[in-house]
Amino acid sequence: MRRDFDVLAGIGATVDGGVSRIALSAADLQARAWLADVIEQEGFTFCDDDAGNLSGVLPCAIPDAPTVLIGSHLDSVPNGGLFDGTIGIVAGLECLRIVRDAGLQLPAALELINFTDDEGAWKSLFGARALVGAVDTAELSDTEFVAALRQVGLDPRTVTHAKRDPRTLKAYLELHIEHGTRLERGDIAIGTVNGIVGRATYEITFYGQAGHSGTTDMYQRRDALRGASAFIVRAHEMIRERFGDGIFNCGDLVVKPGKFNIIPSEVRVTVEVRHVNHDLMAQMESRVFAIARECAASHNLQYHINKVTQMPSADMSEAIMQAIEQACADLTLTSLRMVSYAGHAAQFTSQIVPSGMIFVPSVGGYGHQPSEYTPWGDIVDGANVLLHTVLKVALHN
Amino acid sequence: MRRDFDVLAGIGATVDGGVSRIALSAADLQARAWLADVIEQEGFTFCDDDAGNLSGVLPCAIPDAPTVLIGSHLDSVPNGGLFDGTIGIVAGLECLRIVRDAGLQLPAALELINFTDDEGAWKSLFGARALVGAVDTAELSDTEFVAALRQVGLDPRTVTHAKRDPRTLKAYLELHIEHGTRLERGDIAIGTVNGIVGRATYEITFYGQAGHSGTTDMYQRRDALRGASAFIVRAHEMIRERFGDGIFNCGDLVVKPGKFNIIPSEVRVTVEVRHVNHDLMAQMESRVFAIARECAASHNLQYHINKVTQMPSADMSEAIMQAIEQACADLTLTSLRMVSYAGHAAQFTSQIVPSGMIFVPSVGGYGHQPSEYTPWGDIVDGANVLLHTVLKVALHN
């Protein structure tokens, strides 16, 4: 497992000590080719689907036995870390090797699956969504994305064929680093994910009136940046006051025309809202929109809200959570149930198959950056919990 | 004069009905070539200086007589209007023709001067500043600008030679459209400029900490956009409350890394401050900086202020203002003294020679856009006031 990890650390390596394996980039393709080679060398069954997801399968002797999926991703964010995604792949491979080498005859097939574009360089959680039939055909009209798919031999017209029949699946499991410091602060070995936050992203555009900054009456300006700034300040305050568990981020803001001496006529703010509770999520969104409306009105602006993505919140399987906790107890590892504030494939797999996630600590909570770090011993603990959970889930009726 | 105006309307004409004659662009060079031809055809003396300023001179018979400068500019902002700058050039040419054709022997030379890069495509008021010795050598280390200068045969090492001896100059006059609606609202024919606002531009950069938006504790974020937004909101409020005549604009804002799901780590805000009173201008700047400091501190950010430009405020000559007002009275035109909130060459010429500006109304106050419009009769009125003022100033001891 360590050899695999070290190989992947060298594919798309950056000068900062991280990796850039953006989905469908040369580095991602190199990592995928490496995975296909390993699967073949190990004698697992290699499969790929119409969304570019790559799998190595340890088949079951029983005909039509269901499959336990062990998922993760080889792709990374731009200039990301060595651990996000990678540890799930190498631990999954190791589970298959151990079960094979031990000669265990499980009543389920085991399938390690690498999802296409988990990080959303093109379309967030694309491979996982294809697996459950949650790809929107509108996404496949993005010509750049389609070109990238075709370059790796995928046909946008057949992506929907990647959808799996739920009756063929028994469980979905994933080992991942925690994005956050709850495990580290509590000195806890394993996080048992009980839910994944819902996430909605919007572009809110405020429209004012351009004008020469020196000569337009200060009291008659329709300054789109002033209105957008008031929105950002007020929305953050509202979320803090009313939604203790809610997440809010304005990650970008673009000004037109963007000149020193011209009053901003158009400002687009990118907005993200997350909550694990579906109803509170809806309340947060409607309050954010109300603030946008008020700030537009009080600054004499027009505004428009464009929804970019909507990822539903998801509950993990109670039976799988109990299996993870039992595995931790067997291995004398501490564990804690926790919400995932980041999106993961299990957000979608849970729509068609009982799903669970195992978190290991990330030092300092760093994620999506080269400084991401998890001690090797913690990864081994996580891989052992994954293996024990896989066995419990596979054996469970 | 109308023929000249119509020719210039066709040089760099845009589909929107305006012109784009960005300084040192092909269109600007075409307009300059046209002006040089006209100067030659009319029999005026053609001169150019080491900053690329072009002049047509009607010489004085008296040796060593001082010069009355009539200035303006052929360059425009990108996609600008037909009137800004242009009317000053065509009216200045017409003044020289009329004085010549009338056979007047004035005790001063008359010089129409076209300033290089008045609009600041490269360096604001470059030609006017070169004339008074206010070009900073650091500006001439901008390699793109130097390349543009060299392309028109200018040597950056000799730009400082464009500086004039104040003893050779008697006055500076310029006819320009008002950027604003004070003349239109008051139904007044002529604005007599009594001062030009000072202008300082800054880039204020706030530095926070990037992090995954879903997983970084909402209460431990160092969100540079949140701090920058608070700065924009508070600075605007402060200016309105404390500086009724002050001008403040945040014209652009750039976010890094600018992703939906990453907390902004760096935000650069472009800030502009204008005031006609030197002391109040300094107070405004220091209060704006104090708000930047407070917003950085309260959001746990670092910040840095970079001064981009500083244009001093300028007083126009009382004698010239009285000459303009007397010219208006002679022509039975109404006039009003007013501050110019836009920058003009006279801001710098006033440092070495008594200077004055004549404004004509601009319908709706539009400026720096194709919708700029001044009825031809108003331009003729302005040109007549310019001519009468030139004569008064030239004859004045």
XYZ file of N, CA and C in Angstrom, chain A residues 260, chain B residues 201-205 268-271 304-308:
45
model
N -10.532 52.076 -12.490
C -10.380 53.001 -11.366
C -11.468 54.067 -11.342
N -5.178 57.561 -6.490
C -5.686 56.204 -6.667
C -4.762 55.234 -5.941
N -5.400 54.231 -5.346
C -4.682 53.242 -4.539
C -5.153 51.841 -4.893
N -4.264 50.895 -4.684
C -4.679 49.492 -4.628
C -4.531 49.059 -3.174
N -5.640 48.688 -2.560
C -5.595 48.201 -1.183
C -5.825 46.695 -1.238
N -4.848 45.941 -0.753
C -4.932 44.480 -0.819
C -5.087 43.916 0.586
N -7.872 42.415 -3.859
C -7.313 43.739 -4.166
C -8.437 44.671 -4.601
N -8.565 45.778 -3.907
C -9.596 46.762 -4.213
C -8.918 47.994 -4.805
N -9.424 48.484 -5.938
C -8.893 49.737 -6.472
C -9.759 50.877 -5.952
N -9.104 51.878 -5.423
C -9.776 52.942 -4.690
C -9.354 54.285 -5.264
N -2.270 45.813 2.707
C -1.194 46.630 2.157
C -1.798 47.674 1.227
N -1.298 48.903 1.346
C -1.805 49.991 0.513
C -0.718 50.409 -0.470
N -1.043 50.384 -1.755
C -0.106 50.780 -2.798
C -0.659 52.000 -3.536
N 0.085 53.099 -3.470
C -0.375 54.296 -4.179
C -0.077 54.137 -5.664
N -1.072 54.321 -6.510
C -0.890 54.163 -7.952
C -0.636 55.517 -8.610
